[in-house]
């Protein structure tokens, strides 16, 4: 799901601690004990690499714009009146991002930067190209340890596997649409998205693919075309003539093939793997639990499962690295991932395409329980990127 403003269905999620409701109804990150702990733990090393970002409605002030290469923690504070997000760009490539930072709240975003020129972008309202600040990184090229390299290789292999598996599924979806077989296309829609949902942060890092493949109609910006999976979803579930969206299906197929081809060149580091796991869980909190991700098909729980499985895989490949830095975090994440998977299990239905019941059959109380377990996982997961970088 690309960066964008979200028109969320607001749930009474009173128990959320690390997520809170903004004035516009969006689920946003609020200050949490884990963020504070992450910021204070590791004391001198973390403090030496910390750079403040003041993200207001009209400015994106980065306290230091010339940085040494290696691990940096951006301590972001939203001093504006709108929900904001902060990106680090290397050209058009997204190096890292943090969405849904509520007014008056802060978030620590750890990133591993190699020598080069970058841009920090603050996006008040979570729309547009944002307010940008150039930064330069010199020296300090870091060498991965054997354990870190093993983690990176294992995660890249997983991403490639998921991307490759998506291609034939989208091919089948495209063919069903082209032949006018609505029922078959509907049955293929959710399964075709699972691979994407499990590795979405890597796909988003390519910048141009994500807006084409996964934008929702409610989040279109001025001049943006409605394409990708959700354009097909709308046509399939509203009775639209499928002949009109065959070109959309053709483009989606071309895009998933491109994604598969670009994975070998994706910039993947232990820190980006950890941050990506948190991004996946944020996707669950802001899109799936609210039920707005799949507004027509109501296949949100299939996406939910893909996001959680992808986040758990990221944690698993990083576990040997994080175990050495923060064994308590490994124990906590193992427990909380098991709790989320257990909470999701009752909704599995092998008779349904995608393997999960329609989300419009899940009651408000059941959605609140799902939100509660996701929230409990979100807080420790926010520390994974920093822990992978030895900042725990």
Short mmCIF file of C-alpha atoms in Angstrom, two decimals:
data_model
loop_
_atom_site.label_atom_id
_atom_site.label_comp_id
_atom_site.label_asym_id
_atom_site.label_seq_id
_atom_site.Cartn_x
_atom_site.Cartn_y
_atom_site.Cartn_z
CA UNK A 1 0.00 0.00 0.00
CA UNK A 2 1.64 3.25 -1.06
CA UNK A 3 2.02 6.31 1.04
CA UNK A 4 -1.19 8.28 1.05
CA UNK A 5 -3.81 9.86 3.20
CA UNK A 6 -6.25 7.30 4.50
CA UNK A 7 -9.98 7.62 4.88
CA UNK A 8 -10.24 5.05 7.62
CA UNK A 9 -13.25 3.35 9.08
CA UNK A 10 -12.77 4.32 12.69
CA UNK A 11 -13.06 1.56 15.24
CA UNK A 12 -13.37 2.09 18.99
CA UNK A 13 -9.91 0.71 19.66
CA UNK A 14 -9.70 1.95 23.20
CA UNK A 15 -7.01 -0.50 24.20
CA UNK A 16 -4.44 0.56 21.68
CA UNK A 17 -1.30 1.86 23.30
CA UNK A 18 1.24 2.25 20.56
CA UNK A 19 -1.45 3.29 18.12
CA UNK A 20 -3.93 6.04 18.79
CA UNK A 21 -6.67 7.80 16.87
CA UNK A 22 -5.73 11.12 15.34
CA UNK A 23 -8.19 13.98 15.02
CA UNK A 24 -8.96 12.84 11.47
CA UNK A 25 -9.63 9.29 12.57
CA UNK A 26 -6.43 7.75 11.30
CA UNK A 27 -4.60 5.19 13.36
CA UNK A 28 -1.29 6.81 14.15
CA UNK A 29 1.78 5.98 16.17
CA UNK A 30 1.83 7.51 19.57
CA UNK A 31 4.77 7.75 21.94
CA UNK A 32 5.32 4.36 23.47
CA UNK A 33 7.44 2.92 26.18
CA UNK A 34 9.22 0.80 23.60
CA UNK A 35 10.19 3.82 21.53
CA UNK A 36 11.48 5.53 24.62
CA UNK A 37 13.32 2.42 25.63
CA UNK A 38 14.81 2.07 22.19
CA UNK A 39 15.91 5.67 22.29
CA UNK A 40 17.48 5.46 25.71
CA UNK A 41 18.94 1.99 25.51
CA UNK A 42 22.34 1.66 24.07
CA UNK A 43 23.06 5.06 25.55
CA UNK A 44 26.23 6.54 24.15
CA UNK A 45 26.42 4.77 20.79
CA UNK A 46 22.80 5.47 19.92
CA UNK A 47 22.99 9.05 21.14
CA UNK A 48 26.07 9.71 19.02
CA UNK A 49 24.22 8.61 15.87
CA UNK A 50 20.89 10.30 16.63
CA UNK A 51 19.69 13.12 14.39
CA UNK A 52 16.54 15.09 15.21
CA UNK A 53 13.90 15.77 12.55
CA UNK A 54 11.28 18.42 13.22
CA UNK A 55 8.37 17.60 10.92
CA UNK A 56 5.84 20.43 10.94
CA UNK A 57 3.06 21.41 8.53
CA UNK A 58 5.42 23.68 6.60
CA UNK A 59 8.96 22.48 7.26
CA UNK A 60 11.17 19.40 7.44
CA UNK A 61 14.07 20.45 9.63
CA UNK A 62 16.90 17.92 9.86
CA UNK A 63 19.29 18.87 12.66
CA UNK A 64 22.34 17.59 10.83
CA UNK A 65 22.63 17.26 7.05
CA UNK A 66 26.21 15.96 6.76
CA UNK A 67 26.32 12.48 8.23
CA UNK A 68 28.93 9.76 8.55
CA UNK A 69 28.17 6.49 6.81
CA UNK A 70 26.68 3.68 8.85
CA UNK A 71 23.80 3.51 11.27
CA UNK A 72 21.86 6.68 12.05
CA UNK A 73 18.73 7.03 14.15
CA UNK A 74 16.41 9.82 13.06
CA UNK A 75 14.45 11.05 16.06
CA UNK A 76 11.32 12.37 14.38
CA UNK A 77 8.91 14.73 16.11
CA UNK A 78 5.69 15.80 14.46
CA UNK A 79 5.19 19.40 15.56
CA UNK A 80 2.48 20.02 12.99
CA UNK A 81 -1.29 19.69 13.15
CA UNK A 82 -1.64 16.85 10.63
CA UNK A 83 -0.65 13.20 10.63
CA UNK A 84 2.66 13.01 8.81
CA UNK A 85 5.15 10.55 7.41
CA UNK A 86 8.89 10.75 6.86
CA UNK A 87 10.85 9.14 4.05
CA UNK A 88 14.54 8.83 3.21
CA UNK A 89 15.09 8.74 -0.55
CA UNK A 90 18.10 7.70 -2.60
CA UNK A 91 17.02 9.23 -5.91
CA UNK A 92 13.62 7.65 -6.58
CA UNK A 93 14.35 4.68 -4.34
CA UNK A 94 12.81 4.64 -0.88
CA UNK A 95 15.52 3.73 1.63
CA UNK A 96 13.20 3.75 4.63
CA UNK A 97 9.96 5.32 5.75
CA UNK A 98 7.68 5.85 8.72
CA UNK A 99 4.01 6.55 8.16
CA UNK A 100 1.23 7.65 10.50
CA UNK A 101 3.15 9.85 12.93
CA UNK A 102 0.49 11.72 14.85
CA UNK A 103 0.64 15.41 15.79
CA UNK A 104 2.67 15.93 18.93
CA UNK A 105 4.22 12.45 18.83
CA UNK A 106 7.70 11.16 18.15
CA UNK A 107 9.28 8.12 16.57
CA UNK A 108 12.85 6.84 16.29
CA UNK A 109 13.70 5.51 12.82
CA UNK A 110 17.02 3.68 12.51
CA UNK A 111 18.62 3.41 9.08
CA UNK A 112 21.94 2.18 7.69
CA UNK A 113 23.22 4.66 5.07
CA UNK A 114 26.17 4.23 2.75
CA UNK A 115 28.10 7.09 1.21
CA UNK A 116 26.01 9.23 -1.13
CA UNK A 117 23.41 11.96 -1.40
CA UNK A 118 19.91 11.47 -0.05
CA UNK A 119 16.73 13.41 0.61
CA UNK A 120 14.61 13.39 3.75
CA UNK A 121 10.96 14.08 2.92
CA UNK A 122 8.29 15.05 5.44
CA UNK A 123 4.75 14.63 4.14
CA UNK A 124 2.16 16.42 6.29
CA UNK A 125 -1.23 14.91 5.57
CA UNK A 126 0.63 11.92 4.05
CA UNK A 127 0.16 13.19 0.48
CA UNK A 128 2.33 14.45 -2.33
CA UNK A 129 6.09 14.54 -2.72
CA UNK A 130 6.59 16.15 0.66
CA UNK A 131 8.86 18.87 1.99
CA UNK A 132 12.41 17.82 1.23
CA UNK A 133 15.79 18.31 2.84
CA UNK A 134 18.97 17.14 1.15
CA UNK A 135 21.51 15.25 3.26
CA UNK A 136 24.97 13.94 2.40
CA UNK A 137 26.62 10.82 3.78
CA UNK A 138 30.36 10.30 3.58
CA UNK A 139 32.66 7.45 4.49
CA UNK A 140 31.96 4.76 7.00
CA UNK A 141 31.10 1.94 4.63
CA UNK A 142 30.05 -0.86 6.90
CA UNK A 143 30.96 -4.51 6.41
CA UNK A 144 28.31 -7.02 7.33
CA UNK A 145 29.18 -9.73 9.79
CA UNK A 146 28.75 -13.31 8.69
CA UNK A 147 25.48 -13.53 10.63
CA UNK A 148 24.16 -10.30 9.10
CA UNK A 149 25.07 -11.44 5.58
CA UNK A 150 23.31 -14.75 6.18
CA UNK A 151 20.19 -12.85 7.28
CA UNK A 152 20.27 -10.58 4.22
CA UNK A 153 20.76 -13.52 1.85
CA UNK A 154 17.95 -15.50 3.45
CA UNK A 155 15.54 -12.58 3.30
CA UNK A 156 16.38 -11.74 -0.31
CA UNK A 157 15.75 -15.39 -1.21
CA UNK A 158 12.37 -15.21 0.54
CA UNK A 159 11.41 -11.99 -1.26
CA UNK A 160 12.43 -13.47 -4.60
CA UNK A 161 10.40 -16.59 -3.89
CA UNK A 162 7.30 -14.55 -3.06
CA UNK A 163 7.71 -12.29 -6.09
CA UNK A 164 8.24 -15.22 -8.44
CA UNK A 165 5.21 -17.06 -7.05
CA UNK A 166 3.02 -14.01 -7.69
CA UNK A 167 3.65 -13.95 -11.44
CA UNK A 168 1.71 -17.12 -12.45
CA UNK A 169 -1.13 -16.21 -10.10
CA UNK A 170 -1.54 -12.79 -11.70
CA UNK A 171 -1.26 -14.43 -15.11
CA UNK A 172 -4.23 -16.65 -14.21
CA UNK A 173 -6.14 -13.64 -12.88
CA UNK A 174 -5.44 -11.70 -16.06
CA UNK A 175 -6.55 -14.63 -18.25
CA UNK A 176 -9.80 -15.07 -16.32
CA UNK A 177 -10.58 -11.38 -16.70
CA UNK A 178 -9.74 -11.43 -20.40
CA UNK A 179 -12.09 -14.39 -20.92
CA UNK A 180 -14.87 -12.69 -18.98
CA UNK A 181 -14.97 -15.40 -16.29
CA UNK A 182 -15.92 -13.23 -13.33
CA UNK A 183 -16.35 -16.05 -10.80
CA UNK A 184 -12.95 -17.52 -11.57
CA UNK A 185 -11.29 -14.11 -11.47
CA UNK A 186 -12.90 -13.38 -8.11
CA UNK A 187 -11.54 -16.66 -6.74
CA UNK A 188 -8.04 -15.79 -7.96
CA UNK A 189 -7.98 -12.18 -6.76
CA UNK A 190 -7.03 -12.67 -3.07
CA UNK A 191 -4.50 -15.50 -3.62
CA UNK A 192 -2.74 -13.37 -6.24
CA UNK A 193 -2.03 -10.70 -3.59
CA UNK A 194 -0.50 -12.89 -0.86
CA UNK A 195 3.08 -12.74 -2.13
CA UNK A 196 2.86 -8.99 -2.57
CA UNK A 197 1.45 -8.46 0.92
CA UNK A 198 4.28 -10.50 2.46
CA UNK A 199 7.11 -8.45 0.92
CA UNK A 200 5.46 -5.09 0.30
CA UNK A 201 8.16 -2.91 1.93
CA UNK A 202 10.77 -4.19 -0.54
CA UNK A 203 8.38 -3.60 -3.44
CA UNK A 204 7.62 -0.10 -2.12
CA UNK A 205 11.33 0.70 -2.07
CA UNK A 206 11.28 0.77 -5.87
CA UNK A 207 8.96 3.77 -5.66
CA UNK A 208 7.20 3.66 -9.01
CA UNK A 209 5.80 0.13 -8.84
CA UNK A 210 3.74 0.45 -5.69
CA UNK A 211 1.48 3.32 -6.82
CA UNK A 212 0.71 1.46 -10.04
CA UNK A 213 0.02 -1.87 -8.41
CA UNK A 214 -1.70 -1.24 -5.09
CA UNK A 215 -3.33 2.18 -4.91
CA UNK A 216 -6.86 2.37 -3.56
CA UNK A 217 -9.52 4.52 -5.18
CA UNK A 218 -10.06 6.55 -1.99
CA UNK A 219 -6.37 7.47 -1.91
CA UNK A 220 -5.90 8.67 -5.47
CA UNK A 221 -4.13 11.99 -5.72
CA UNK A 222 -4.87 14.63 -8.36
CA UNK A 223 -3.95 13.33 -11.80
CA UNK A 224 -3.20 9.80 -10.59
CA UNK A 225 -4.70 6.93 -12.57
CA UNK A 226 -6.59 4.18 -10.80
CA UNK A 227 -4.73 0.99 -11.74
CA UNK A 228 -3.52 -2.26 -10.22
CA UNK A 229 -5.19 -4.84 -8.02
CA UNK A 230 -7.79 -2.57 -6.48
CA UNK A 231 -8.98 -1.29 -9.86
CA UNK A 232 -9.56 -4.93 -10.81
CA UNK A 233 -11.19 -5.60 -7.45
CA UNK A 234 -13.73 -2.84 -8.03
CA UNK A 235 -14.57 -4.12 -11.51
CA UNK A 236 -14.91 -7.70 -10.34
CA UNK A 237 -17.24 -6.98 -7.42
CA UNK A 238 -19.38 -4.18 -8.87
CA UNK A 239 -20.48 -5.92 -12.06
CA UNK A 240 -18.42 -3.74 -14.37
CA UNK A 241 -17.77 -5.00 -17.90
CA UNK A 242 -14.47 -6.87 -17.48
CA UNK A 243 -13.40 -6.03 -21.02
CA UNK A 244 -12.77 -2.46 -19.83
CA UNK A 245 -10.10 -3.56 -17.33
CA UNK A 246 -8.15 -6.05 -19.45
CA UNK A 247 -5.48 -3.37 -20.10
CA UNK A 248 -5.25 -2.86 -16.32
CA UNK A 249 -4.71 -6.60 -15.84
CA UNK A 250 -2.09 -6.59 -18.59
CA UNK A 251 -0.20 -3.79 -16.85
CA UNK A 252 -0.42 -5.51 -13.47
CA UNK A 253 1.07 -8.65 -14.99
CA UNK A 254 3.90 -6.62 -16.50
CA UNK A 255 4.47 -4.95 -13.13
CA UNK A 256 4.71 -8.18 -11.12
CA UNK A 257 7.18 -9.51 -13.68
CA UNK A 258 9.22 -6.33 -13.30
CA UNK A 259 9.14 -6.70 -9.52
CA UNK A 260 10.49 -10.22 -9.78
CA UNK A 261 13.31 -9.03 -12.02
CA UNK A 262 14.27 -6.14 -9.72
CA UNK A 263 14.52 -8.08 -6.44
CA UNK A 264 18.18 -9.12 -7.00
CA UNK A 265 19.12 -5.43 -7.05
CA UNK A 266 17.02 -4.37 -4.06
CA UNK A 267 19.01 -2.65 -1.31
CA UNK A 268 18.49 -4.89 1.70
CA UNK A 269 20.24 -4.48 5.05
CA UNK A 270 19.54 -5.97 8.49
CA UNK A 271 18.08 -2.61 9.52
CA UNK A 272 15.79 -2.38 6.48
CA UNK A 273 14.56 -5.93 7.12
CA UNK A 274 13.65 -4.99 10.69
CA UNK A 275 12.02 -1.71 9.69
CA UNK A 276 10.12 -3.53 6.94
CA UNK A 277 8.64 -5.94 9.47
CA UNK A 278 7.22 -3.01 11.40
CA UNK A 279 5.88 -1.47 8.17
CA UNK A 280 4.03 -4.70 7.43
CA UNK A 281 2.39 -4.67 10.82
CA UNK A 282 1.48 -1.02 10.36
CA UNK A 283 -0.24 -2.12 7.15
CA UNK A 284 -2.36 -4.51 9.20
CA UNK A 285 -3.26 -1.83 11.73
CA UNK A 286 -4.08 0.95 9.28
CA UNK A 287 -5.64 -0.96 6.40
CA UNK A 288 -6.71 -4.49 7.18
CA UNK A 289 -8.23 -4.26 10.65
CA UNK A 290 -10.22 -1.23 9.60
CA UNK A 291 -11.56 -3.17 6.61
CA UNK A 292 -10.77 -0.45 4.10
CA UNK A 293 -8.01 -2.26 2.19
CA UNK A 294 -10.40 -4.61 0.37
CA UNK A 295 -13.51 -2.44 0.27
CA UNK A 296 -15.26 -4.49 -2.43
CA UNK A 297 -14.01 -8.07 -1.98
CA UNK A 298 -13.71 -8.04 1.85
CA UNK A 299 -10.68 -10.32 1.58
CA UNK A 300 -8.78 -8.27 4.18
CA UNK A 301 -7.89 -11.28 6.34
CA UNK A 302 -5.96 -12.85 3.45
CA UNK A 303 -3.86 -9.70 3.25
CA UNK A 304 -3.61 -9.66 7.06
CA UNK A 305 -2.12 -13.15 7.01
CA UNK A 306 0.33 -12.19 4.25
CA UNK A 307 1.51 -9.11 6.17
CA UNK A 308 2.00 -11.03 9.42
CA UNK A 309 3.76 -13.95 7.73
CA UNK A 310 6.10 -11.52 5.97
CA UNK A 311 6.88 -9.69 9.20
CA UNK A 312 7.47 -12.97 11.01
CA UNK A 313 9.84 -14.16 8.28
CA UNK A 314 11.82 -10.93 8.64
CA UNK A 315 12.05 -11.53 12.38
CA UNK A 316 13.12 -15.14 11.89
CA UNK A 317 16.01 -14.33 9.55
CA UNK A 318 17.18 -11.62 11.95
CA UNK A 319 16.84 -13.72 15.09
CA UNK A 320 20.50 -14.91 15.22
CA UNK A 321 21.63 -11.28 14.91
CA UNK A 322 19.17 -9.86 17.41
CA UNK A 323 19.69 -12.72 19.86
CA UNK A 324 23.23 -11.49 20.42
CA UNK A 325 22.12 -7.87 20.88
CA UNK A 326 18.80 -8.15 22.69
CA UNK A 327 17.71 -11.69 23.70
CA UNK A 328 14.74 -10.35 25.67
CA UNK A 329 13.38 -8.79 22.50
CA UNK A 330 13.62 -12.15 20.71
CA UNK A 331 11.63 -13.80 23.48
CA UNK A 332 8.98 -11.09 23.47
CA UNK A 333 8.57 -11.10 19.69
CA UNK A 334 8.34 -14.89 19.59
CA UNK A 335 5.51 -14.75 22.12
CA UNK A 336 3.63 -11.92 20.43
CA UNK A 337 3.88 -13.38 16.91
CA UNK A 338 2.42 -16.62 18.25
CA UNK A 339 -0.44 -14.65 19.84
CA UNK A 340 -1.30 -12.90 16.57
CA UNK A 341 -1.22 -16.13 14.58
CA UNK A 342 -3.44 -17.79 17.20
CA UNK A 343 -5.93 -14.91 17.07
CA UNK A 344 -6.12 -15.14 13.29
CA UNK A 345 -6.46 -18.94 13.14
CA UNK A 346 -10.21 -19.16 13.96
CA UNK A 347 -11.02 -17.22 10.81
CA UNK A 348 -9.27 -19.68 8.50
CA UNK A 349 -11.60 -21.49 6.09
CA UNK A 350 -10.08 -23.84 3.53
CA UNK A 351 -13.26 -23.69 1.46
CA UNK A 352 -12.86 -19.96 0.77
CA UNK A 353 -10.50 -18.61 -1.92
CA UNK A 354 -7.51 -17.23 -0.05
CA UNK A 355 -8.27 -19.38 2.98
CA UNK A 356 -10.03 -16.84 5.23
CA UNK A 357 -13.62 -15.79 5.84
CA UNK A 358 -15.00 -12.59 4.39
CA UNK A 359 -14.11 -9.69 6.65
CA UNK A 360 -17.65 -8.33 6.64
CA UNK A 361 -18.60 -11.36 8.76
CA UNK A 362 -16.13 -10.37 11.50
CA UNK A 363 -17.91 -8.51 14.29
CA UNK A 364 -16.77 -5.27 15.90
CA UNK A 365 -15.76 -7.10 19.08
CA UNK A 366 -13.75 -9.60 17.07
CA UNK A 367 -12.02 -6.78 15.21
CA UNK A 368 -11.12 -5.14 18.50
CA UNK A 369 -9.52 -8.37 19.71
CA UNK A 370 -7.49 -8.62 16.51
CA UNK A 371 -6.43 -5.00 17.00
CA UNK A 372 -5.39 -5.74 20.56
CA UNK A 373 -2.98 -8.55 19.64
CA UNK A 374 -1.59 -6.59 16.71
CA UNK A 375 -0.96 -3.67 19.04
CA UNK A 376 0.84 -5.92 21.52
CA UNK A 377 3.17 -7.09 18.75
CA UNK A 378 3.63 -3.63 17.26
CA UNK A 379 5.41 -2.16 20.25
CA UNK A 380 8.33 -4.64 20.49
CA UNK A 381 8.47 -4.96 16.70
CA UNK A 382 9.23 -1.24 16.47
CA UNK A 383 12.57 -2.06 18.13
CA UNK A 384 13.63 -4.76 15.65
CA UNK A 385 15.39 -2.48 13.14
CA UNK A 386 17.45 -0.79 15.85
CA UNK A 387 18.25 -4.11 17.51
CA UNK A 388 19.45 -5.52 14.19
CA UNK A 389 21.77 -2.52 13.94
CA UNK A 390 23.18 -3.16 17.40
CA UNK A 391 21.39 -0.14 18.86
CA UNK A 392 19.45 -2.08 21.49
#
